[in-house]
mmCIF file of C-alpha atoms in Angstrom:
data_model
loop_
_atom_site.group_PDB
_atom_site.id
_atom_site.type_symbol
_atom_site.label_atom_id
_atom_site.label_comp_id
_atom_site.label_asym_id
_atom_site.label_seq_id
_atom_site.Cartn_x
_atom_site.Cartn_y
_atom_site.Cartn_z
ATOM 1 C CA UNK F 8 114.876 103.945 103.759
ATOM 2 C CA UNK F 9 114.760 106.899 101.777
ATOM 3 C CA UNK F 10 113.019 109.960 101.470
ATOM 4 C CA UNK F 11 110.116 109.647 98.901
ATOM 5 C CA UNK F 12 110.124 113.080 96.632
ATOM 6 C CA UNK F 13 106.862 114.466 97.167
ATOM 7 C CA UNK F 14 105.092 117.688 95.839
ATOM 8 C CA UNK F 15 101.758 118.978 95.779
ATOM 9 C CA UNK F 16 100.667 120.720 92.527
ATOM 10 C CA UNK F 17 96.795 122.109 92.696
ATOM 11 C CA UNK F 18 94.519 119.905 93.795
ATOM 12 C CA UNK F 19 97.197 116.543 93.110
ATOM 13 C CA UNK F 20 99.744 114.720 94.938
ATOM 14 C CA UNK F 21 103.092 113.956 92.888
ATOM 15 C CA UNK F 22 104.924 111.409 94.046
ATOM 16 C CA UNK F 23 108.239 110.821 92.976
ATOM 17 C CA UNK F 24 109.496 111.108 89.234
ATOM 18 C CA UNK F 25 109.194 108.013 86.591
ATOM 19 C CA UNK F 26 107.193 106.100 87.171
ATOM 20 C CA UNK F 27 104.869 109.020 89.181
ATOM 21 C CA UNK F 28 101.937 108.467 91.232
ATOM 22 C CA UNK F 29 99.670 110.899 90.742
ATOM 23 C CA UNK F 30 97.130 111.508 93.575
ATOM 24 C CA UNK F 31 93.889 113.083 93.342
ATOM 25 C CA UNK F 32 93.577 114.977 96.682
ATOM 26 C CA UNK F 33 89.771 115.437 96.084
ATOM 27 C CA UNK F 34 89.375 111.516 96.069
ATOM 28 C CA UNK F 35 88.715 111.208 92.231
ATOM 29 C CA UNK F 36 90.715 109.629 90.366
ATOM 30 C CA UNK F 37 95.028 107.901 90.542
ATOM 31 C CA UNK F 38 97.171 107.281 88.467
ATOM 32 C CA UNK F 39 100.239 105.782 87.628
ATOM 33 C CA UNK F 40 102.348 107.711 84.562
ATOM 34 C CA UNK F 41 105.177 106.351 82.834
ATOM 35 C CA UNK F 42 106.745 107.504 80.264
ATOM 36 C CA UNK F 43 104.872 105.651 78.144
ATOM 37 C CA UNK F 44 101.031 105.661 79.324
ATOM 38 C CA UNK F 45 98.750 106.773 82.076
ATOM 39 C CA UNK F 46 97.435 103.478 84.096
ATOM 40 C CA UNK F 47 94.878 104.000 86.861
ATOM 41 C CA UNK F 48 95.457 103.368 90.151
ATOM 42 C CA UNK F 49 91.946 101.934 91.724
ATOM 43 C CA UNK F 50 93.401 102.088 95.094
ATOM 44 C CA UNK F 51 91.379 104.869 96.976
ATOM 45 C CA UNK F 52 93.744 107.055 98.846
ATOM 46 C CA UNK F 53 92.711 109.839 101.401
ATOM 47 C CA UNK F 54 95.453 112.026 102.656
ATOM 48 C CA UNK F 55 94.546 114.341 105.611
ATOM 49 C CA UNK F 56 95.446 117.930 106.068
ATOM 50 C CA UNK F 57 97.983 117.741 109.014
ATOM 51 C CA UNK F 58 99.805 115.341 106.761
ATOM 52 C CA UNK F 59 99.568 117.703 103.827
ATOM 53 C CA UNK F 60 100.456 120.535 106.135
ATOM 54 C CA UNK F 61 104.122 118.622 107.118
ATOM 55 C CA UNK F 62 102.542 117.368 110.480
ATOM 56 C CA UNK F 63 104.230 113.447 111.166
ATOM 57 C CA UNK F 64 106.529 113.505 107.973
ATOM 58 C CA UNK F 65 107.912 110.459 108.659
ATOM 59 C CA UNK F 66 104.461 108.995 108.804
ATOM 60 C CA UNK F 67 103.881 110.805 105.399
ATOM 61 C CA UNK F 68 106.366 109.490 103.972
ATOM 62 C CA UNK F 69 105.920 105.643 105.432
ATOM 63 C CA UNK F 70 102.600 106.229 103.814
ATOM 64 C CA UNK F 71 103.699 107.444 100.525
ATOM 65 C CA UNK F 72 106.369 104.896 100.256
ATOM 66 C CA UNK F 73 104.036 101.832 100.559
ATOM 67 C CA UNK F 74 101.388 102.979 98.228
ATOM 68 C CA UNK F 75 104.539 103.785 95.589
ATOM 69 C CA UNK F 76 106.337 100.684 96.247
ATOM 70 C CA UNK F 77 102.558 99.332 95.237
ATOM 71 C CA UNK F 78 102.214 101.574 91.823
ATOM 72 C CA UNK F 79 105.925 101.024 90.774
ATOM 73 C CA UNK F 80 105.492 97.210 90.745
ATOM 74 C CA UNK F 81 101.664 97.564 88.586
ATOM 75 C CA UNK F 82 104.125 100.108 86.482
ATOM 76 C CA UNK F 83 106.339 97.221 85.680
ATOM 77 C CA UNK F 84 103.956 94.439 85.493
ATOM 78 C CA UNK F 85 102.105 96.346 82.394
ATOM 79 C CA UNK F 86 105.813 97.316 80.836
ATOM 80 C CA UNK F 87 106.759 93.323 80.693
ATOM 81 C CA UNK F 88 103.008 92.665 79.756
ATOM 82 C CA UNK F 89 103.428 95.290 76.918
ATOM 83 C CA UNK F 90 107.032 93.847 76.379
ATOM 84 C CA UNK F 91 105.791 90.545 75.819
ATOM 85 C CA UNK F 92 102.983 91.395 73.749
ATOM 86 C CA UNK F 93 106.003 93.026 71.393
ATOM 87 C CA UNK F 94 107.464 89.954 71.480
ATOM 88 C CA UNK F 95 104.850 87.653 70.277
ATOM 89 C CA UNK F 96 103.535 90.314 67.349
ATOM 90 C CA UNK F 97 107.291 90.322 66.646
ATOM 91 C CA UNK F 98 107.070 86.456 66.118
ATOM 92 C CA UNK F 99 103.961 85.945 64.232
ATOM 93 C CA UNK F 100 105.785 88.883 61.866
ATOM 94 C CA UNK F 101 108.764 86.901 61.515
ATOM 95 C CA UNK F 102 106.549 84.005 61.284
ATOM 96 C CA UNK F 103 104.723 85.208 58.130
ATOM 97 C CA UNK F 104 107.493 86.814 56.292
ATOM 98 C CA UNK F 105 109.324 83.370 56.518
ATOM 99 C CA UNK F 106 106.416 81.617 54.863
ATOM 100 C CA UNK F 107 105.736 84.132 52.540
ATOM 101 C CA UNK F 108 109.914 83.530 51.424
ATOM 102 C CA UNK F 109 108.419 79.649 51.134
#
């Protein structure tokens, strides 16, 4: 398994690059970014200090790994979701240009 890129920036946890999980270390608010949207993550995650602090990486990053495997997959659920919604506007376009030629 590989290492999950992580970084702390103020008071949120960055996890990896596109699509990012964004963790609210104060117990707020997640997110999932993309490169199109923001989607919340209503998982509630708590991360403690000795963690933060590099105690257990591997732990860390077992953790981290499992809740981004989790956010990645919502990521790409809404991206075919928004995909297919594309699709079927596209259609019903197509659809009423055709009749319009009729």
């Amino acid at each position: 398994m590989e290492n999950v890129r992580i970084q702390v920036l103020h008071d949120k946890l960055i996890v990896r690059d596109m699509p990012r999980l964004v963790i609210d270390l104060n117990g707020r608010k997640n997110d999932i970014e993309t490169e199109q949207q923001k989607i919340p993550y209503r998982k509630s995650i708590r991360v403690s200090k000795d963690l933060l602090q590099g105690k257990r990486a591997n732990v860390m990053q077992t953790v981290m790994m499992y809740y981004y495997w989790q956010a990645s997959h919502i990521a790409e659920g809404y991206e075919r979701q928004a995909d297919y919604r594309e699709n079927i506007i596209r259609g019903n376009e197509e659809k009423v240009a055709d009749n319009t030629r009729n």
